[in-house]
XYZ file of C-alpha atoms in Angstrom:
507
model
C -137.779 -66.155 -127.067
C -134.001 -65.635 -126.847
C -134.220 -64.338 -123.308
C -136.268 -67.323 -122.091
C -133.799 -69.820 -123.558
C -130.855 -67.965 -122.053
C -132.496 -67.964 -118.598
C -133.145 -71.723 -118.781
C -129.546 -72.404 -119.833
C -128.189 -70.229 -116.983
C -130.459 -71.929 -114.423
C -129.192 -75.343 -115.458
C -125.565 -74.242 -115.549
C -125.231 -72.549 -112.123
C -125.726 -75.703 -109.963
C -123.146 -77.646 -111.957
C -120.493 -74.922 -111.795
C -120.892 -74.686 -108.015
C -119.517 -78.240 -107.720
C -116.602 -77.690 -110.088
C -113.896 -77.256 -107.404
C -112.555 -80.373 -105.726
C -109.919 -81.070 -103.112
C -107.552 -83.986 -102.815
C -108.198 -86.516 -100.048
C -104.947 -87.453 -98.350
C -104.450 -90.385 -96.016
C -103.718 -89.484 -92.408
C -101.333 -92.416 -92.148
C -103.518 -94.418 -89.756
C -104.190 -98.087 -90.205
C -107.534 -99.077 -91.778
C -110.130 -100.728 -89.569
C -110.232 -104.495 -89.035
C -112.812 -105.039 -91.760
C -110.994 -103.155 -94.552
C -108.609 -104.666 -97.080
C -105.531 -103.302 -98.827
C -103.124 -100.666 -97.610
C -103.818 -97.920 -95.132
C -103.664 -95.275 -97.900
C -107.315 -95.607 -98.908
C -109.352 -92.784 -100.487
C -113.148 -92.744 -100.240
C -115.241 -92.665 -103.414
C -116.282 -89.009 -103.080
C -115.796 -85.685 -104.867
C -113.022 -84.862 -102.416
C -110.997 -87.922 -103.470
C -110.759 -86.970 -107.173
C -107.297 -86.666 -108.701
C -108.364 -84.750 -111.824
C -110.490 -81.779 -112.790
C -113.605 -82.889 -114.645
C -115.557 -79.664 -115.248
C -115.000 -76.993 -117.876
C -116.729 -74.066 -119.605
C -116.512 -73.712 -123.384
C -117.290 -70.695 -125.588
C -116.962 -70.248 -129.308
C -118.143 -68.463 -132.462
C -118.405 -69.385 -136.097
C -120.297 -69.473 -139.365
C -123.494 -71.476 -140.096
C -124.165 -72.521 -143.728
C -127.549 -73.898 -144.829
C -126.727 -76.922 -147.000
C -129.953 -78.944 -147.336
C -132.896 -76.593 -147.979
C -134.936 -74.864 -150.688
C -133.006 -71.662 -149.965
C -129.359 -72.400 -149.140
C -126.252 -70.521 -148.070
C -124.057 -72.379 -150.537
C -124.081 -71.725 -154.294
C -125.680 -74.938 -155.513
C -128.656 -73.817 -157.625
C -130.825 -72.591 -154.711
C -128.772 -69.604 -153.697
C -125.355 -67.998 -153.555
C -122.551 -68.108 -150.975
C -123.904 -66.229 -147.956
C -122.366 -66.324 -144.485
C -124.230 -65.922 -141.211
C -122.876 -65.984 -137.656
C -123.154 -68.249 -134.627
C -121.959 -68.473 -131.035
C -122.166 -71.094 -128.292
C -121.469 -71.548 -124.582
C -121.497 -74.882 -122.764
C -120.928 -76.484 -119.385
C -118.903 -79.678 -119.828
C -118.616 -82.652 -117.459
C -116.077 -85.441 -118.045
C -117.496 -88.801 -116.928
C -114.402 -90.848 -117.843
C -111.162 -90.088 -119.665
C -112.950 -90.941 -122.946
C -116.563 -89.781 -122.443
C -118.353 -86.673 -121.197
C -121.595 -84.700 -121.362
C -122.238 -81.053 -122.241
C -125.160 -78.704 -121.728
C -124.881 -76.258 -124.658
C -126.645 -73.038 -125.654
C -126.372 -71.911 -129.302
C -127.407 -68.641 -130.869
C -126.961 -67.445 -134.430
C -128.330 -66.339 -137.763
C -128.209 -68.113 -141.105
C -128.421 -66.227 -144.416
C -129.631 -67.954 -147.546
C -131.110 -67.397 -150.992
C -129.913 -65.312 -153.966
C -128.983 -62.143 -152.091
C -128.264 -60.811 -148.620
C -131.412 -59.475 -146.971
C -129.453 -56.362 -145.979
C -129.352 -55.485 -149.702
C -132.276 -54.695 -152.016
C -133.645 -57.448 -154.259
C -131.699 -57.455 -157.575
C -134.788 -58.415 -159.605
C -138.417 -59.478 -159.252
C -137.517 -63.204 -159.287
C -134.791 -63.117 -156.593
C -135.602 -64.330 -153.056
C -133.431 -63.890 -149.984
C -133.949 -65.081 -146.416
C -132.396 -65.118 -142.961
C -133.170 -67.191 -139.865
C -132.409 -66.163 -136.289
C -132.219 -69.159 -133.962
C -131.637 -70.063 -130.304
C -131.089 -73.649 -129.152
C -130.395 -75.684 -126.028
C -129.059 -79.225 -126.340
C -127.431 -82.078 -124.442
C -124.330 -83.415 -126.226
C -122.380 -86.604 -125.684
C -118.616 -86.114 -126.040
C -116.357 -89.022 -127.095
C -112.597 -88.486 -126.821
C -111.392 -90.655 -129.722
C -107.739 -89.839 -129.040
C -107.930 -91.350 -125.553
C -110.211 -94.152 -126.666
C -108.022 -95.296 -129.576
C -104.497 -94.524 -128.337
C -102.002 -97.278 -129.026
C -100.680 -99.149 -126.001
C -97.065 -98.359 -126.961
C -97.629 -94.659 -127.607
C -95.203 -92.649 -125.487
C -95.617 -89.409 -127.436
C -96.666 -86.127 -125.724
C -100.432 -85.731 -125.528
C -101.475 -82.245 -126.726
C -103.900 -82.927 -129.616
C -107.243 -84.683 -129.193
C -109.981 -85.610 -131.661
C -113.506 -85.405 -130.189
C -116.844 -86.583 -131.561
C -120.140 -84.956 -130.551
C -123.793 -85.949 -130.899
C -126.919 -84.839 -129.096
C -130.493 -83.640 -129.114
C -132.252 -80.485 -127.961
C -134.893 -77.861 -128.611
C -134.564 -75.022 -131.141
C -136.540 -71.789 -131.477
C -136.288 -69.556 -134.534
C -137.676 -66.702 -136.591
C -137.382 -67.010 -140.373
C -137.627 -63.864 -142.532
C -138.049 -63.720 -146.319
C -137.273 -60.767 -148.614
C -138.070 -60.123 -152.280
C -138.832 -57.100 -154.427
C -141.908 -56.386 -152.269
C -139.909 -56.146 -149.028
C -139.049 -58.254 -145.967
C -141.574 -60.135 -143.809
C -141.646 -62.733 -141.022
C -142.569 -66.106 -142.518
C -142.261 -68.613 -139.645
C -141.790 -68.414 -135.882
C -141.259 -71.491 -133.678
C -141.214 -71.237 -129.883
C -138.901 -73.391 -127.714
C -140.022 -76.556 -125.892
C -142.937 -77.156 -128.266
C -143.885 -80.007 -130.566
C -141.777 -79.646 -133.696
C -139.001 -77.692 -131.976
C -136.728 -80.698 -131.394
C -133.480 -80.963 -133.374
C -130.336 -83.073 -133.556
C -126.722 -82.213 -134.150
C -123.527 -84.225 -134.562
C -119.980 -83.511 -135.589
C -116.314 -83.528 -134.663
C -113.805 -81.217 -133.070
C -110.017 -81.030 -132.857
C -108.650 -79.756 -129.538
C -105.197 -78.412 -128.729
C -104.042 -78.094 -125.102
C -102.629 -74.595 -124.777
C -102.061 -74.966 -121.019
C -103.422 -76.953 -118.106
C -106.246 -74.391 -117.881
C -107.071 -73.547 -121.529
C -107.828 -75.557 -124.679
C -108.536 -74.239 -128.164
C -110.874 -76.183 -130.439
C -112.011 -76.110 -134.052
C -115.402 -77.773 -134.435
C -117.650 -78.692 -137.377
C -121.251 -79.668 -136.525
C -124.109 -80.773 -138.768
C -127.520 -79.621 -137.489
C -130.699 -81.495 -138.490
C -133.710 -79.226 -137.829
C -136.425 -81.642 -138.998
C -138.302 -78.594 -140.311
C -138.913 -77.601 -143.985
C -139.726 -73.990 -143.011
C -136.439 -73.175 -141.217
C -134.927 -71.660 -144.378
C -137.604 -68.935 -144.628
C -139.490 -70.491 -147.509
C -142.744 -70.140 -145.617
C -145.425 -72.816 -145.519
C -144.224 -76.317 -146.359
C -146.434 -76.296 -149.502
C -145.402 -72.845 -150.734
C -143.872 -72.395 -154.174
C -140.407 -71.875 -152.697
C -140.562 -74.946 -150.470
C -141.438 -77.129 -153.483
C -138.151 -76.435 -155.257
C -136.336 -79.311 -153.516
C -137.584 -82.708 -152.398
C -136.007 -82.697 -148.927
C -138.327 -82.088 -145.994
C -135.636 -81.038 -143.504
C -133.584 -77.842 -143.610
C -130.128 -78.752 -142.307
C -126.959 -76.700 -141.961
C -123.264 -76.929 -141.174
C -121.891 -74.889 -138.274
C -118.131 -74.319 -138.276
C -116.812 -72.750 -135.043
C -113.587 -71.892 -133.261
C -113.701 -71.878 -129.471
C -111.929 -72.001 -126.115
C -112.420 -74.375 -123.168
C -111.584 -73.215 -119.657
C -110.920 -76.134 -117.284
C -112.164 -75.674 -113.719
C -110.804 -77.172 -110.506
C -107.714 -77.162 -108.317
C -105.828 -80.098 -109.815
C -102.996 -79.961 -112.335
C -104.658 -82.145 -114.970
C -108.100 -82.568 -116.521
C -109.661 -86.030 -116.788
C -110.113 -85.778 -120.577
C -106.370 -85.079 -120.993
C -105.315 -87.924 -118.729
C -103.874 -90.979 -120.479
C -104.137 -93.988 -118.117
C -101.625 -95.941 -120.199
C -98.990 -93.229 -119.828
C -99.414 -93.378 -116.049
C -99.023 -97.157 -116.084
C -95.864 -96.895 -118.210
C -94.415 -94.361 -115.813
C -95.066 -96.558 -112.775
C -93.641 -99.621 -114.543
C -90.497 -97.681 -115.427
C -90.113 -96.590 -111.806
C -90.463 -100.187 -110.594
C -88.092 -101.491 -113.267
C -85.396 -99.017 -112.277
C -85.866 -99.490 -108.554
C -83.394 -101.913 -107.016
C -84.561 -102.651 -103.513
C -84.705 -105.892 -101.616
C -87.938 -106.391 -99.729
C -87.369 -107.387 -96.135
C -90.320 -109.061 -94.454
C -90.848 -108.515 -90.728
C -87.890 -106.211 -90.325
C -88.711 -105.691 -86.635
C -89.707 -109.320 -86.044
C -92.785 -110.675 -84.235
C -92.223 -110.200 -80.511
C -95.514 -111.737 -79.329
C -95.528 -114.618 -81.865
C -99.075 -113.909 -82.985
C -98.272 -114.211 -86.713
C -98.450 -110.437 -87.341
C -95.184 -108.599 -87.928
C -94.318 -105.874 -85.432
C -94.061 -103.423 -88.354
C -97.865 -103.258 -88.457
C -98.875 -105.011 -85.229
C -101.191 -102.733 -83.209
C -100.931 -104.937 -80.078
C -97.342 -105.970 -79.434
C -98.082 -107.906 -76.218
C -100.845 -110.288 -77.344
C -101.175 -113.168 -74.822
C -99.889 -116.532 -76.042
C -102.602 -118.643 -77.636
C -104.987 -115.764 -78.358
C -106.524 -115.480 -81.807
C -105.853 -112.116 -83.494
C -107.185 -110.088 -86.402
C -105.131 -108.775 -89.323
C -103.776 -105.918 -87.205
C -102.530 -108.235 -84.437
C -105.296 -107.336 -81.958
C -106.702 -110.173 -79.812
C -110.265 -111.065 -80.816
C -113.192 -110.192 -78.541
C -116.226 -111.634 -80.348
C -118.938 -110.310 -78.003
C -117.134 -106.963 -77.401
C -117.500 -107.200 -73.620
C -113.882 -106.273 -72.849
C -112.784 -109.883 -72.190
C -110.761 -111.405 -75.065
C -111.908 -114.778 -76.374
C -108.914 -116.517 -74.784
C -110.225 -115.729 -71.272
C -113.961 -115.370 -72.044
C -116.035 -118.341 -70.770
C -119.100 -117.012 -72.636
C -117.570 -116.017 -75.978
C -120.790 -115.058 -77.753
C -122.652 -113.466 -74.810
C -121.359 -110.236 -73.222
C -120.718 -110.190 -69.508
C -118.629 -108.352 -66.890
C -114.910 -108.951 -66.457
C -115.519 -110.059 -62.835
C -117.620 -112.999 -64.086
C -115.114 -114.072 -66.789
C -117.207 -112.484 -69.558
C -120.442 -114.296 -68.647
C -123.685 -112.485 -67.781
C -124.744 -112.456 -64.135
C -128.283 -113.700 -63.513
C -130.328 -112.422 -60.590
C -131.511 -114.712 -57.796
C -134.936 -116.100 -58.754
C -136.443 -115.142 -55.406
C -135.336 -111.560 -56.006
C -136.888 -111.762 -59.485
C -140.187 -112.843 -57.875
C -140.067 -109.788 -55.601
C -139.489 -107.463 -58.587
C -142.335 -109.035 -60.607
C -144.727 -108.822 -57.619
C -143.818 -105.175 -57.094
C -144.498 -104.480 -60.777
C -147.897 -106.220 -60.643
C -148.956 -104.277 -57.545
C -150.951 -101.726 -59.521
C -152.769 -104.083 -61.900
C -156.404 -102.948 -62.278
C -159.469 -105.061 -63.131
C -162.967 -104.118 -64.182
C -165.408 -104.062 -61.270
C -166.346 -107.578 -60.073
C -164.620 -109.099 -63.154
C -161.329 -110.756 -64.105
C -160.869 -108.444 -67.097
C -157.627 -106.431 -66.881
C -158.003 -102.732 -67.617
C -155.919 -101.145 -70.470
C -153.993 -98.834 -68.133
C -152.256 -101.931 -66.711
C -150.541 -102.835 -70.029
C -147.252 -101.057 -69.292
C -146.944 -102.897 -65.941
C -147.573 -106.237 -67.653
C -144.965 -105.446 -70.336
C -142.335 -104.727 -67.671
C -143.172 -107.862 -65.658
C -142.943 -110.053 -68.769
C -139.515 -108.635 -69.713
C -138.173 -109.293 -66.174
C -139.287 -112.940 -66.280
C -137.924 -113.552 -69.794
C -134.573 -111.995 -68.892
C -133.980 -113.944 -65.662
C -135.853 -117.224 -66.182
C -137.330 -119.418 -63.407
C -140.739 -120.948 -62.520
C -143.273 -118.739 -60.710
C -146.631 -119.235 -58.997
C -149.009 -116.239 -59.112
C -151.570 -116.123 -56.293
C -154.689 -113.955 -56.368
C -156.066 -112.322 -53.172
C -159.215 -110.366 -52.260
C -160.260 -108.392 -49.213
C -162.494 -109.903 -46.516
C -165.627 -108.042 -47.461
C -168.307 -109.918 -49.404
C -169.234 -113.561 -49.963
C -166.226 -115.843 -49.302
C -167.070 -118.321 -52.096
C -167.515 -115.519 -54.624
C -164.216 -113.905 -53.513
C -162.386 -117.224 -53.881
C -163.645 -117.744 -57.439
C -162.832 -114.144 -58.403
C -159.244 -114.403 -57.034
C -158.615 -117.600 -59.039
C -159.890 -116.055 -62.263
C -157.894 -112.850 -61.801
C -154.634 -114.711 -61.113
C -155.215 -116.834 -64.229
C -155.952 -113.670 -66.256
C -152.587 -112.166 -65.236
C -150.783 -115.389 -66.249
C -152.524 -115.326 -69.653
C -151.587 -111.661 -70.172
C -147.907 -112.379 -69.434
C -147.876 -115.385 -71.762
C -149.352 -113.221 -74.519
C -146.262 -111.024 -74.089
C -143.859 -113.851 -74.852
C -143.414 -115.572 -71.472
C -143.274 -119.363 -71.890
C -146.440 -121.239 -70.903
C -144.285 -123.684 -68.947
C -142.958 -121.208 -66.352
C -146.144 -119.622 -64.928
C -149.027 -121.120 -62.916
C -151.848 -119.528 -60.970
C -154.079 -120.087 -57.967
C -156.474 -118.073 -55.834
C -157.029 -117.926 -52.081
C -159.830 -115.386 -51.991
C -159.996 -113.615 -48.615
C -158.304 -116.417 -46.674
C -155.140 -114.385 -46.131
C -156.789 -110.944 -45.760
C -155.536 -108.919 -42.802
C -157.657 -105.756 -43.029
C -161.068 -105.925 -41.245
C -164.276 -105.491 -43.199
C -165.085 -102.321 -41.251
C -162.014 -100.554 -42.681
C -162.295 -98.085 -45.573
C -162.107 -99.202 -49.186
C -158.709 -97.510 -49.549
C -157.382 -99.479 -46.568
C -158.768 -102.817 -47.828
C -157.013 -102.205 -51.158
C -153.857 -103.707 -49.604
C -155.586 -107.130 -49.476
C -156.618 -107.042 -53.161
C -153.381 -108.110 -54.856
C -151.423 -110.721 -56.835
C -148.381 -112.227 -55.106
C -145.515 -114.000 -56.885
C -143.387 -116.871 -55.545
C -140.437 -118.675 -57.141
C -141.001 -122.450 -57.133
C -138.200 -125.003 -57.210
C -138.289 -127.704 -59.877
C -139.000 -130.461 -57.333
C -142.273 -128.764 -56.311
C -143.272 -127.363 -59.704
C -144.754 -130.525 -61.251
C -147.140 -131.044 -58.327
C -148.884 -127.692 -58.955
C -151.710 -127.407 -61.480
C -151.635 -124.799 -64.255
C -154.678 -123.178 -62.593
C -156.864 -124.238 -59.692
C -160.349 -124.004 -61.209
C -162.315 -125.343 -64.139
C -163.932 -123.074 -66.683
C -167.695 -123.046 -66.404
C -169.300 -124.904 -69.317
C -171.118 -122.728 -71.834
C -174.869 -123.325 -71.715
C -176.647 -123.590 -75.013
C -179.620 -121.289 -75.417
C -182.936 -123.196 -75.544
C -185.481 -121.883 -77.970
C -188.935 -121.582 -76.513
C -191.828 -123.033 -78.455
C -194.222 -120.385 -79.647
C -197.314 -120.149 -77.495
C -200.499 -121.597 -78.976
C -203.267 -119.200 -79.675
C -206.447 -119.755 -77.783
C -209.555 -120.319 -79.771
C -212.279 -117.888 -79.114
């Protein structure tokens, strides 16, 4: 039982101790970026930027005294003055200068009743008991001295009053002894129903050095258990002597706290008001005239040369807080000279993007559509053509312009059938590009069948492949309106006619 609790406490403590050492973040003297505010001496909100130590390890030992039980450690009618022993170790984390958390492991033994169980029973009526316990708890730590310090208190800060309260799990073995001998009465395992307990109290700390504190602490432990004192079952004769249903005890300890970290001061010993007073005194005693723009403003951009990062800003240019000329689109051309302020472009074109010639765009789109595949004797585009269509659509959207797509077939086969197939395939390519975001107003289609085929019908299928294609032509605005969206009408859908059931012949 004791070993398992100790292992759990050690497992929880090791990760926290590993983060106990911090380093101080120092400014490198550089200016902050354009979007920051305040001075250049800015520290990030990280462990490395801490100014104070905020971890410590505490150990202590003391005396537990059962006060509220059927068998007590204090001479009050249910026993005589008997003293046990206790010890604790904790990992402490300061959250602020007035509040912290501790993970604490306690171990000890209470002694209660009319005689010490190490001695024989004085008579047949005398009952003695002892309880060995192990406990793990989480404690909140309030630094009342920092919390309640007067605003005009300039006295040295070496004493601190702390308040503690928390909850945890307790495991124990309670033994009872009488004239018949000693026996185990109750055993409670940790982390089980009924093993929870609470404790609260106060401690007075004295700062011996920047690394070590000494503390006297008095805690009151509420077990919530009527069998903790060794009286046995809750309805036994011994446990009916008093009305209380919870065996509680005081635990008076004396301990040491070892503060971890590389800094000179611990957060719980830091008085923010004292620091403010010190800085106010420094400012009050400092007699220095503040001279604005000591070096002047050579480029007249409104930013003093003392912190101007661009001392030769062109006249009329807008600047940021560091005196650097603004370049909204980050294309290397400042807004003063940029004719396309919000759109990046090369310096040679005054910061405006350079569009390609539309005829060249038509050549690129036609080259991309060269390997478009259709199902046999159909205008259905095959899936392996999707990447080509995606590329063609992006080229058109990027460069703009109006384009006519013309479908072609080879010379083999029926001319009328080839003409219809070329029109449908060209229209299918237009529809596929429009589905990829190309405007419906910039693409039109037509088909010429085999009218422009150049490969004879006697040639191989691989050779006639050159005639089966879609060509692309840029169309000027003056000609565009005279061209139809597509050069064929969709065939009307014929409704299916239900046949009347045939009449049966009479025999």
